[in-house]
Structure formats: structure tokens, C-alpha cells
Short mmCIF file of C-alpha atoms in Angstrom, two decimals:
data_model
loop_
_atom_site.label_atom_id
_atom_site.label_comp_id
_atom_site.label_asym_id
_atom_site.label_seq_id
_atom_site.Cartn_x
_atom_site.Cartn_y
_atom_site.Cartn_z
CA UNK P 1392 71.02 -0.89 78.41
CA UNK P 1393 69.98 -3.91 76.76
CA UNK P 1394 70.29 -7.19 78.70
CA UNK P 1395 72.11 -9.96 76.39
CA UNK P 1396 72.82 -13.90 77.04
CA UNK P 1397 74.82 -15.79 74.79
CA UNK P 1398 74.72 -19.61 74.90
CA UNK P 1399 78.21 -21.25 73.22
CA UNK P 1400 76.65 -23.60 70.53
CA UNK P 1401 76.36 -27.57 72.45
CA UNK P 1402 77.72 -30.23 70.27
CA UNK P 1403 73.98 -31.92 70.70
CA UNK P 1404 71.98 -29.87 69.92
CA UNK P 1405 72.62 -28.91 66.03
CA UNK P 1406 70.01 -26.27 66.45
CA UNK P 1407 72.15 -24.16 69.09
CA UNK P 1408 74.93 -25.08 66.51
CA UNK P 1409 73.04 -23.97 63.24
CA UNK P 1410 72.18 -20.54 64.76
CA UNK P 1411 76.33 -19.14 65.32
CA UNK P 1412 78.08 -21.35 62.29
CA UNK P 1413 80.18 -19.66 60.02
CA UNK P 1414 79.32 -16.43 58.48
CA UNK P 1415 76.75 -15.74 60.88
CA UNK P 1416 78.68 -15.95 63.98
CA UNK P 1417 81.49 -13.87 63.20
CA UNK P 1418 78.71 -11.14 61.84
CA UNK P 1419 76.86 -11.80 64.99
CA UNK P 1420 80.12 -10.82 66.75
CA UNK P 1421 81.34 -7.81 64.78
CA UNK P 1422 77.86 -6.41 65.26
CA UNK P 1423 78.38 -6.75 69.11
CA UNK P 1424 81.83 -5.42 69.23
CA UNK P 1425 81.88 -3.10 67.05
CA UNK P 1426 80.07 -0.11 67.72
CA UNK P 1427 76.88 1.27 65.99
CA UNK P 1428 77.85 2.86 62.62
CA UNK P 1429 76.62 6.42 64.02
CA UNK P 1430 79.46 5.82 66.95
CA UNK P 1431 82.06 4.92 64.86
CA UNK P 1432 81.68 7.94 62.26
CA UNK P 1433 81.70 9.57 65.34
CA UNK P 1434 84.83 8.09 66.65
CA UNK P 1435 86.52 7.99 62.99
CA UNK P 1436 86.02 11.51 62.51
CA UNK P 1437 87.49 12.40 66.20
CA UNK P 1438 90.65 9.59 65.53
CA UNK P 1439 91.26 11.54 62.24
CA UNK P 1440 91.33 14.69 64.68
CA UNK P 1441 94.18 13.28 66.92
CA UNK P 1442 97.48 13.75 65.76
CA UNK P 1443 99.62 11.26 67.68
CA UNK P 1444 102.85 13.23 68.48
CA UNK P 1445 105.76 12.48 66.51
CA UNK P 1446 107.38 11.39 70.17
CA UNK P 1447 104.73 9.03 70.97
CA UNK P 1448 104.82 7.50 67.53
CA UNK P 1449 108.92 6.66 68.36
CA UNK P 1450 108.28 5.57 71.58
CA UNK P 1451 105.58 3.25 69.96
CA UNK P 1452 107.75 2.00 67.12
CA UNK P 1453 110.97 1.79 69.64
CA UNK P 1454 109.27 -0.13 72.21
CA UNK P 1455 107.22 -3.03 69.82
CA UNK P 1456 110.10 -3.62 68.13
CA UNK P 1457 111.90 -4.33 70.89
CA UNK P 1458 108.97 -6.41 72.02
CA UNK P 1459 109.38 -8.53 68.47
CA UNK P 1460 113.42 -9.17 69.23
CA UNK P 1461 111.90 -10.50 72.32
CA UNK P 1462 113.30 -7.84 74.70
CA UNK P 1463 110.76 -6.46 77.29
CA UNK P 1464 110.11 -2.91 76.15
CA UNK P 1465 109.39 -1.80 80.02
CA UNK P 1466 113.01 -2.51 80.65
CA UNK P 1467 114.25 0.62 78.72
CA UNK P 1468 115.31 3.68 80.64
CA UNK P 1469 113.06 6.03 79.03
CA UNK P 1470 110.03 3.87 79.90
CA UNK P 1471 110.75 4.22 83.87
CA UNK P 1472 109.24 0.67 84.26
CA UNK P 1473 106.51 2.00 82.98
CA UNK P 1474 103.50 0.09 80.91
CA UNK P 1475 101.73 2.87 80.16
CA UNK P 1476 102.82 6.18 78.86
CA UNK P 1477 99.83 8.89 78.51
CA UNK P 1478 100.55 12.15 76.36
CA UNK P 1479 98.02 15.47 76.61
CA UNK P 1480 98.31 18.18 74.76
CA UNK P 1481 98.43 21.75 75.92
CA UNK P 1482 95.39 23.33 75.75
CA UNK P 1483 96.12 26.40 77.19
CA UNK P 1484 95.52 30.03 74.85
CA UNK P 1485 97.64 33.32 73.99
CA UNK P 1486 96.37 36.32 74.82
CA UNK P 1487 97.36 38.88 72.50
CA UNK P 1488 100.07 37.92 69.79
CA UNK P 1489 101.68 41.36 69.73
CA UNK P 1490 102.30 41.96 73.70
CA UNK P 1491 105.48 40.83 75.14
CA UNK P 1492 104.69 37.63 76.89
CA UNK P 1493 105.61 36.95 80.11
CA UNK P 1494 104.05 34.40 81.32
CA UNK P 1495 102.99 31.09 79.54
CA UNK P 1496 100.56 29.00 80.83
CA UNK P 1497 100.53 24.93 79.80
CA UNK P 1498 97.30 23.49 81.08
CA UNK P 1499 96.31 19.88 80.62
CA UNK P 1500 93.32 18.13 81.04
CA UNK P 1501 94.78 14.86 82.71
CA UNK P 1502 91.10 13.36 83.96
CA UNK P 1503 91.17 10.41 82.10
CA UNK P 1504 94.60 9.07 84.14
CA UNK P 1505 94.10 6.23 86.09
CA UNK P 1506 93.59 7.03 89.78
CA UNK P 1507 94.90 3.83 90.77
CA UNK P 1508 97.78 3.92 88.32
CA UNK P 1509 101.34 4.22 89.92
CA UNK P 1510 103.02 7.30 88.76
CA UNK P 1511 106.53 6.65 87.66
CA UNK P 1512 107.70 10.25 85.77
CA UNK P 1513 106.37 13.02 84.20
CA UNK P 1514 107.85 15.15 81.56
CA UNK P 1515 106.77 18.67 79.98
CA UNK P 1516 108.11 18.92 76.60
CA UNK P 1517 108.17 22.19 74.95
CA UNK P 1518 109.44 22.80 71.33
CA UNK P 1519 111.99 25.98 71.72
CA UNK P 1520 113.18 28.20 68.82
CA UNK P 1521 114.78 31.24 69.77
CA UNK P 1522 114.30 33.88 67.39
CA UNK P 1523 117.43 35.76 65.21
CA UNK P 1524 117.03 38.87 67.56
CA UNK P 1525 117.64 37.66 70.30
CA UNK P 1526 120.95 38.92 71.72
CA UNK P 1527 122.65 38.09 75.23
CA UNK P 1528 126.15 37.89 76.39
CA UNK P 1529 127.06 34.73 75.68
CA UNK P 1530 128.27 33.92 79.33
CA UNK P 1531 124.91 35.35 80.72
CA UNK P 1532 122.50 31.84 81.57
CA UNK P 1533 118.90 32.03 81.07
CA UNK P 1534 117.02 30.51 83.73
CA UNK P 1535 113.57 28.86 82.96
CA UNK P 1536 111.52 28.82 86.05
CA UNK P 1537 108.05 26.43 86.82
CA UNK P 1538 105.72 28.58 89.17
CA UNK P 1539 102.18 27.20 90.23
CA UNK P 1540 99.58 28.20 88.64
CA UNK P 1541 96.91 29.24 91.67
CA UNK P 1542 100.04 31.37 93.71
CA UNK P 1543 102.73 31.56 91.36
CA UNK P 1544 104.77 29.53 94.00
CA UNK P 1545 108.17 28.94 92.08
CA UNK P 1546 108.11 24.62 92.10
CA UNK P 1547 111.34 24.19 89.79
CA UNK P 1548 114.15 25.48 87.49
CA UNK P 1549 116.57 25.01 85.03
CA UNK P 1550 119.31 26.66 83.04
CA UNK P 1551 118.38 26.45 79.59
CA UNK P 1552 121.07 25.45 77.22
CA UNK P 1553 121.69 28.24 74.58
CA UNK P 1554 124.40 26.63 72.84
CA UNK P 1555 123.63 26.62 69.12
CA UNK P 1556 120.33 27.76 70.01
CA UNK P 1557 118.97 29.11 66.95
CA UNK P 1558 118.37 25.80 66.26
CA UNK P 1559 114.60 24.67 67.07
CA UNK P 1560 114.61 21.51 69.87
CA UNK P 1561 112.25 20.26 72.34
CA UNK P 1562 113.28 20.92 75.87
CA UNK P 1563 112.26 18.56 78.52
CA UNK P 1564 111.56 19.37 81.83
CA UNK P 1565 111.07 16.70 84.36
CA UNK P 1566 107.75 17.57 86.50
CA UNK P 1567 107.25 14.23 88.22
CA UNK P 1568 107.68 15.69 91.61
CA UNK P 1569 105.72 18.56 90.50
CA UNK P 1570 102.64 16.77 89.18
CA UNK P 1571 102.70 14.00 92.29
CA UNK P 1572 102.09 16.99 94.55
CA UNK P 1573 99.99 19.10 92.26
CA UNK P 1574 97.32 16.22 91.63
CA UNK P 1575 97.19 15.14 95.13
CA UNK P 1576 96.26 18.49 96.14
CA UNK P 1577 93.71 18.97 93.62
CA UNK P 1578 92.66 15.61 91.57
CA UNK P 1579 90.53 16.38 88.88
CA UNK P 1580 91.34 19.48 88.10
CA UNK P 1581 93.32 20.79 84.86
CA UNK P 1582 97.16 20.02 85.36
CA UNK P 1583 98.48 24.25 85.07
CA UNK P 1584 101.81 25.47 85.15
CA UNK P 1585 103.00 28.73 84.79
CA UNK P 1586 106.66 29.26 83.17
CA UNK P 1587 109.37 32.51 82.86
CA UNK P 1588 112.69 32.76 81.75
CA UNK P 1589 114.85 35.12 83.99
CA UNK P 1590 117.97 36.70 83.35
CA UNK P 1591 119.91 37.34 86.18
CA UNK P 1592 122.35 40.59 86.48
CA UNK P 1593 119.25 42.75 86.40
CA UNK P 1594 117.42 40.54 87.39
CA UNK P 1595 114.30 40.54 84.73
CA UNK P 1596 111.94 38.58 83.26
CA UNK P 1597 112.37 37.38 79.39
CA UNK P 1598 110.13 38.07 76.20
CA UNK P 1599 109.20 34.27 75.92
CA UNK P 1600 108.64 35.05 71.94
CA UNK P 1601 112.22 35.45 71.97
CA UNK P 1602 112.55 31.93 72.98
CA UNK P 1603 109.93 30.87 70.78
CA UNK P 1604 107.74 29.97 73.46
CA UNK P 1605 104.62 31.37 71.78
CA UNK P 1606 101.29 29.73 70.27
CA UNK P 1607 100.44 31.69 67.54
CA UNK P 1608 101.42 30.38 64.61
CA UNK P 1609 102.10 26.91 66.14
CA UNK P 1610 101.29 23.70 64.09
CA UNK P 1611 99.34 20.68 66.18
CA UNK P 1612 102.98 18.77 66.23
CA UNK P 1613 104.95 21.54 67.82
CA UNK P 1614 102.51 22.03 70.88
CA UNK P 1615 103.71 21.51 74.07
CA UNK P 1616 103.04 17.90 75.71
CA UNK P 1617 102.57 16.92 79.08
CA UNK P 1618 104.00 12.74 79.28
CA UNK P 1619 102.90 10.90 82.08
CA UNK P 1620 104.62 7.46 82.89
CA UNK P 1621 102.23 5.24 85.01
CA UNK P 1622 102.37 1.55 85.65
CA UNK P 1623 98.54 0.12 86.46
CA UNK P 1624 99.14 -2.62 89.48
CA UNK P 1625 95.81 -4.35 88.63
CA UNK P 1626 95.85 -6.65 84.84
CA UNK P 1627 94.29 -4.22 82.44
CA UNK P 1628 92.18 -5.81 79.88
CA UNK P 1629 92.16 -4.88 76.56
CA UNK P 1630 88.12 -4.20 76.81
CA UNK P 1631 88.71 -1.76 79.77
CA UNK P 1632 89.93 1.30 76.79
CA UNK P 1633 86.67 -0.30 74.40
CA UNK P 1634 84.21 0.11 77.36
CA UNK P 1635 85.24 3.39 78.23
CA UNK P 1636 85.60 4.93 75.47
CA UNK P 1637 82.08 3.86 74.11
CA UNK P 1638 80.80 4.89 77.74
CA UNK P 1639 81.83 8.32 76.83
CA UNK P 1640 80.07 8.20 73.38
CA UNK P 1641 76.49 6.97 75.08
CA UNK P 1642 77.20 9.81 77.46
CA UNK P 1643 77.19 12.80 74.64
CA UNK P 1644 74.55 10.87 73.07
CA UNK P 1645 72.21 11.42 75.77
CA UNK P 1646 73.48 14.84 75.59
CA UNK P 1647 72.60 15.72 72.67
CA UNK P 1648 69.12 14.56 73.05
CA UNK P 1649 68.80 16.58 75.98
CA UNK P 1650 69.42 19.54 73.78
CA UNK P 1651 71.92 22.05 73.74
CA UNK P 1652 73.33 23.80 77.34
CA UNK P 1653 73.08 20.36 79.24
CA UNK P 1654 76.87 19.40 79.68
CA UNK P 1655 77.53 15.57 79.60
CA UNK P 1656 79.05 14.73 82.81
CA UNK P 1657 82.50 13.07 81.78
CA UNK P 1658 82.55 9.61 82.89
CA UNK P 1659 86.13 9.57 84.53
CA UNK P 1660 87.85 6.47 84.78
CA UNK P 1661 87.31 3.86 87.50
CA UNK P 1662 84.09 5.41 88.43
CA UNK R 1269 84.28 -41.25 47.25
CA UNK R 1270 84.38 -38.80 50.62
CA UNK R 1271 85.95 -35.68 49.58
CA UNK R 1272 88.92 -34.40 50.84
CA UNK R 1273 89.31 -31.35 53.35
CA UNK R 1274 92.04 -29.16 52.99
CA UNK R 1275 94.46 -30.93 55.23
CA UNK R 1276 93.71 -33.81 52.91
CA UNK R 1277 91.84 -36.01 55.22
CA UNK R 1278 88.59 -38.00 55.16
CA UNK R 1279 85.82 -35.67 54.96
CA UNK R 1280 83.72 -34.93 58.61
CA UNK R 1281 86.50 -37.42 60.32
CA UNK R 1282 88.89 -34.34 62.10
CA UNK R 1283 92.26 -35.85 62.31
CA UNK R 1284 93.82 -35.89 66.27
CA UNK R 1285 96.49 -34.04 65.69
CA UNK R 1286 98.80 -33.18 69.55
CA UNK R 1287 97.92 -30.12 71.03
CA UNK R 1288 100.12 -26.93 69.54
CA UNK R 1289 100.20 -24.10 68.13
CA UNK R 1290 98.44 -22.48 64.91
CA UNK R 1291 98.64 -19.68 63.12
CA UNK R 1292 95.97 -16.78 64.26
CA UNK R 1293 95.73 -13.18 62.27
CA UNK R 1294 93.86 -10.75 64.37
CA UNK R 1295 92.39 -7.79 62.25
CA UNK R 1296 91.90 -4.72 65.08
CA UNK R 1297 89.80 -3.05 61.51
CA UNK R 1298 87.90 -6.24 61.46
CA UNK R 1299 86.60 -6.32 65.13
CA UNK R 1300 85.79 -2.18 64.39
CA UNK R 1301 88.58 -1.15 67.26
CA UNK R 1302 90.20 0.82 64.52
CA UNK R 1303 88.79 3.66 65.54
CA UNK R 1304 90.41 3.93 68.51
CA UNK R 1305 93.78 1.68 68.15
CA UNK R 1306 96.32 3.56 66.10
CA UNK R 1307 99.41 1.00 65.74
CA UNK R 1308 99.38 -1.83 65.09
CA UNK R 1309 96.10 -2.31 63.13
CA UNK R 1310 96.15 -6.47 63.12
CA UNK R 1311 99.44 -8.63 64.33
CA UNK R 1312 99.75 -12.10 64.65
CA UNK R 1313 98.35 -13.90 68.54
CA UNK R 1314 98.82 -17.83 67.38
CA UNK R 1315 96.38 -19.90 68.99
CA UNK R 1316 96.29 -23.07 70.78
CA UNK R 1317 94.80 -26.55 69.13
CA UNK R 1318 94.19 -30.41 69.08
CA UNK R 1319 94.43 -32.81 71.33
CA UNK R 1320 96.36 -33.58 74.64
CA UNK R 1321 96.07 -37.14 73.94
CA UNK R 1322 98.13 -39.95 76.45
CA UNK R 1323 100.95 -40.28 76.53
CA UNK R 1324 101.58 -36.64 77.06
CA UNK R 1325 104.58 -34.90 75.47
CA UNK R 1326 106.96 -33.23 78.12
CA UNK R 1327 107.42 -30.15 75.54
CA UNK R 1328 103.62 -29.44 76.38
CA UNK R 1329 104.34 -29.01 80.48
CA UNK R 1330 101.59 -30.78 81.54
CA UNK R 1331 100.50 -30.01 85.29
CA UNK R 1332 99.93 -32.49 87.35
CA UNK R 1333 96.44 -32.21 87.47
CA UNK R 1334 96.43 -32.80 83.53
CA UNK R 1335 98.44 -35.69 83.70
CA UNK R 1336 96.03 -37.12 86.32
CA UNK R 1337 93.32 -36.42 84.25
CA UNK R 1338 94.93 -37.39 81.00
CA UNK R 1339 95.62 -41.30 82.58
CA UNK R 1340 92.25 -41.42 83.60
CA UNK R 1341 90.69 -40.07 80.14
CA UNK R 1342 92.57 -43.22 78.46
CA UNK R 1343 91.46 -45.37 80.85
CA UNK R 1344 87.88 -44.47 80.61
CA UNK R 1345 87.45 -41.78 77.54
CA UNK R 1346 83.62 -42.17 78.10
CA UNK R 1347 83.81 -41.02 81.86
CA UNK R 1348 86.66 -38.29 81.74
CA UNK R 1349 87.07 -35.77 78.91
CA UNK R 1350 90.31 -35.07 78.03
CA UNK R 1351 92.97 -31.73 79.48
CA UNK R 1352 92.67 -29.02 77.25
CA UNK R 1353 94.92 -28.09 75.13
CA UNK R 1354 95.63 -23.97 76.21
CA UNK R 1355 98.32 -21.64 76.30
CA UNK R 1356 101.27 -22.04 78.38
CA UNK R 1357 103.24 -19.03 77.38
CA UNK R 1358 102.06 -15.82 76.39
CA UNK R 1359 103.89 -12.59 75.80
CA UNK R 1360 102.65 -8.75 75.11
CA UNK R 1361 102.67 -6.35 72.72
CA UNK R 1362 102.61 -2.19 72.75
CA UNK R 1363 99.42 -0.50 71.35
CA UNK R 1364 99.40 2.75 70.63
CA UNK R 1365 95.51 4.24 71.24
CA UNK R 1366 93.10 6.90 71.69
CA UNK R 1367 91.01 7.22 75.17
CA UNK R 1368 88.15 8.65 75.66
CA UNK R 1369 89.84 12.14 76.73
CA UNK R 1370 91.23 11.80 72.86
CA UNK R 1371 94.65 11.69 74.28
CA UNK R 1372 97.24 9.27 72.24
CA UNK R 1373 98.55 6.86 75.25
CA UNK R 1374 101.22 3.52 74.85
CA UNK R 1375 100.14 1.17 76.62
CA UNK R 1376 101.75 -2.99 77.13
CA UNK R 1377 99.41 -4.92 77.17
CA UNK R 1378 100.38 -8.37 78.56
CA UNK R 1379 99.52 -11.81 77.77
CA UNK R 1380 98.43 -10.68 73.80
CA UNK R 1381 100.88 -13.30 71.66
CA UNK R 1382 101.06 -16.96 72.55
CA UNK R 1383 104.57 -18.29 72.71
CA UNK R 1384 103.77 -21.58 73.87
CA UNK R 1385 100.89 -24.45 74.48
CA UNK R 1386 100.65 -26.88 76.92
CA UNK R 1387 97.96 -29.62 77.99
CA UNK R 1388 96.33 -27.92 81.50
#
């Protein structure tokens, strides 16, 4: 930490005034702001690593042009009031590509959420595309079921639409309820859901390959997403992301000079 | 002969033009936030300028205090600094950015643009 007073130039005294005129202050200012050019390698390299998802990157383009026709972009249905909308990516793993799958697991790391935000929906978005084998009776529905992840309790379900199915899509579940009561019970922690499809007369549980519900083979853009709507009740200032996120960079910093093995602590938000 | 500046006027001698609003450019690559802030990458904030100077305008929505302070400023300029001349109306705009979990999050952020100035 490195203690730092600024004095706004007087109009009296020219020498104050000399010191931050022109050139100087605004270099005096990016060098402050902006971080060190190790950091922002650093943080270049890892922003060329994110892929914003192509439904983020609508929601962004829907909601500030809205915003420049003067229309408040929180308004809209599919923001739920909301003035923040945070996306995670699953980062769960297959087992083994050739064994009928079962199961899937989604799990997202959700730490960085605001513990004082005000959750206002949550979606799971998962990009479907049944494969050419698969054949049912066209009258028989395909149930997708939500089961927790700690004791496969079932928490929701849905019958998935198979019309034109072969057809890939994203099918949105709505887990607000779900995550509300999942986070309150363990904060922190990796949001994990467990998912099936079941078909009913047997009953008996789906290949999920056959739904395309697999990972192998998956591109960045067609992983599952976990959306959280939140709206913060406290004014967020724009330095309160800047802060952070440099906070976390000082943090692996120190890391890294403590040598390998010695695990950063994440700062987590509001802490 | 005094040169001119670029608004034409008699060099050092800043003319008093009312309190409103001016163009401001803000560069996100310039202040180094574009390593986190995907979209947009600079946009347009105005800012607020010059002088709230009696008699005060009503399109400037002077408070009462200003006002107050404004008829006291022209009665002794020496003893009372002018109101400032500040925004009155500001309005948001969406960012799209990366925390520090390297998850891409919208966020609003309010108060970003200025609509309006006023004399406060």
C-alpha cells in the first residue's frame, strides 16, 4: 500500500499550478488509474480469454440502445427490473465421452455475486441438439428434471418441447426459486445442479447425448450459462468493478511470490 | 497584437460565457479500463461549464440556495463567490464488463451522461 495525497492546483500559487498543467496531469492520472503495465498484460491476456456469450452481447446491445432512444432499459421484461445481469459459465466436466450419460452436472462458481444484491431471476440456459437417432413416439413427452446436487432431491421440471427438434436451440429453465434457496443454504459454495430427462411409460432415464446435452466436443459459445438478475439497493460506483478487480490481481501477485502450492485467498466481494 | 484563442477571443481574458453544457468524449482505452470494460469502449458524458452569472436563467433551475447566493455574489463579488455551475440532469448507460471472477456481467450504471446543467 502506498499512501498518496493529491492537492487540486490553487489559483495562487502558480507553483501548485505548474506541477498538474497539461500533459503532465493527464499522464499523472493515467499512471494512477491505470494499472501497472505487468497488471494489465495480465488482465489483457485474461479479457482476450473471456468470450462474452452471444446472449449477453444482445442483451448489451438491446438494452443501450434503448438507453440512447431515451427509454430506461430496466423497464424491459427480460431485465426483471433488474440493473445488473451476471452470466457464469459452466464449469462442470464429462466423465467418459463414450458411456451413456445420465446425469449432467452444471456447476457455477457464483462467488463474485453481490451478497447484498437483490435477486430478481435466474435462468439456466442450455444449448439442446438432439441427435438424428433419436426415436420416440411422437405423443410420448420427455420430461427434463432439476435434482440437487448434495441428495439428488428433485427441485423442478419441465416438458421439453420436441417439436422440430432436430433443430439446435437453447432451452431456458427458470431456477430463481431454485438458486434463492440453494445459496441461502450454502453461500459461497459452487452453484450445482444435477439434470435427467425421463420418459415416462417405462418409466426410464434418457441418454442425455441423445439430447445433445454433452460437453465433448462443445465450443466456449455453446456452454451452458447460469444468468443471474440482481438489482444492487446501494449506488454502485463505477470504481467499485476497478478496485476489485485490481484487488484480485495484487492478491495472485502475492501469490506468486509466495511460490507455488500457496492458494490466493479470493477476495469475495463486499469483504 | 494579443493573439487570438480558438473561440476567437482576447488572449488570457476567458470570455463569461452562462453556465451549460459542453461536449465531453470519454476514452474507457484512454483511462486503461479497457481491459476490463467490453462495450462501449468511450461514449459521450457532456460536461457542465461557465458561469452562473445574475440574473439567473430559469432553464438552469437554480435552487434557492443558488439564487440567494447568486444576489449576494453581484452585490459583493469580492465577498461571495459565485453558484457553480453543475449538473442538473444526468442519465445512465449499460456497460458490459469483466469482474474479477472473469465472468461477463451488464450492469446500468446511473448518473454516467449529463442531460442537463443548472446553477446549484
Amino acid at each position: 500500500v502506498q499512501a498518496l495525497a493529491i492537492f487540486p492546483p490553487k489559483r495562487e500559487s502558480s507553483k501548485v499550478a505548474k506541477i498538474f498543467d497539461g500533459q503532465e496531469a493527464s499522464k499523472y492520472f493515467k499512471d494512477f488509474y491505470a494499472p501497472p503495465s505487468e497488471d494489465r498484460n495480465h488482465r489483457a491476456t485474461s479479457k482476450e480469454a473471456v468470450e462474452p456469450h452471444d446472449y449477453m452481447l444482445s442483451i448489451y446491445k438491446t438494452f443501450s440502445t434503448a438507453e440512447r432512444l431515451g427509454l430506461n432499459a430496466s423497464f424491459f421484461r427480460s431485465s426483471k427490473a433488474a440493473n445488473t445481469i451476471a452470466s457464469f459459465v459452466d464449469s462442470g466436466q464429462d466423465d467418459l465421452p463414450l458411456s451413456p450419460l445420465r446425469r449432467q452436472r452444471y456447476l457455477f462458481d457464483v462467488s463474485t455475486l453481490s451478497e447484498k444484491a437483490e435477486v430478481l431471476g435466474a435462468e439456466l440456459r442450455i444449448y439442446t441438439k438432439v441427435s438424428g437417432n433419436f426415436r420416440i413416439s411422437e405423443t410420448e413427452p420427455v420430461d427434463v428434471q432439476l435434482l440437487s446436487c448434495h441428495d439428488q432431491q428433485l427441485l423442478d421440471s419441465k416438458t421439453l418441447d420436441l417439436q422440430d427438434s432436430h433443430r439446435p436451440k437453447w432451452e431456458v429453465l427458470d431456477v430463481w426459486e431454485i438458486f434463492k434457496e440453494l445459496q441461502h443454504l450454502s453461500r459461497g459454495k459452487p452453484f450445482c445442479l444435477e439434470l435427467r430427462a425421463v420418459l415416462d411409460t417405462p418409466e426410464r432415464e434418457l441418454d442425455l447425448q441423445l439430447l445433445g446435452l454433452h460437453r465433448h466436443g462443445r465450443p466456449q459459445q455453446k456452454k451452458a450459462i447460469l444468468v443471474v438478475f440482481t438489482r444492487s439497493k446501494k449506488r454502485q460506483t463505477l470504481f467499485s468493478e476497478r478496485r476489485e478487480g485490481r484487488a484480485l490481481l495484487g492478491l495472485e501477485r502475492k501469490a506468486r511470490e509466495r511460490g507455488p502450492g500457496v492458494k490466493a485467498s479470493r477476495r469475495r466481494r463486499g469483504t | 497584437a494579443a493573439s487570438k484563442t480558438r473561440h476567437g477571443k482576447r488572449h488570457g481574458k476567458k470570455s463569461k460565457s452562462r453556465c451549460s453544457k459542453k461536449p465531453l468524449h470519454v476514452n474507457f482505452r484512454d483511462l486503461g479500463w479497457d481491459d476490463w470494460i467490453i462495450a462501449p469502449l468511450d461514449y459521450e458524458a457532456y460536461h457542465c461549464e461557465g458561469v452562473c452569472d445574475f440574473p439567473l436563467r430559469s432553464h438552469l433551475e437554480p435552487t434557492n440556495h443558488a439564487i440567494i447566493q447568486t444576489l449576494m455574489n453581484s452585490m459583493n463579488p469580492s465577498n461571495m463567490p459565485p453558484s457553480c455551475c453543475a449538473p442538473s440532469k444526468l442519465s445512465p448507460i449499460s456497460i458490459l464488463y469483466i469482474d474479477s471472477g472473469n465472468n461477463v456481467v451488464y450492469k446500468q450504471y446511473e448518473d454516467m451522461v449529463v442531460e442537463s446543467c443548472g446553477c446549484r
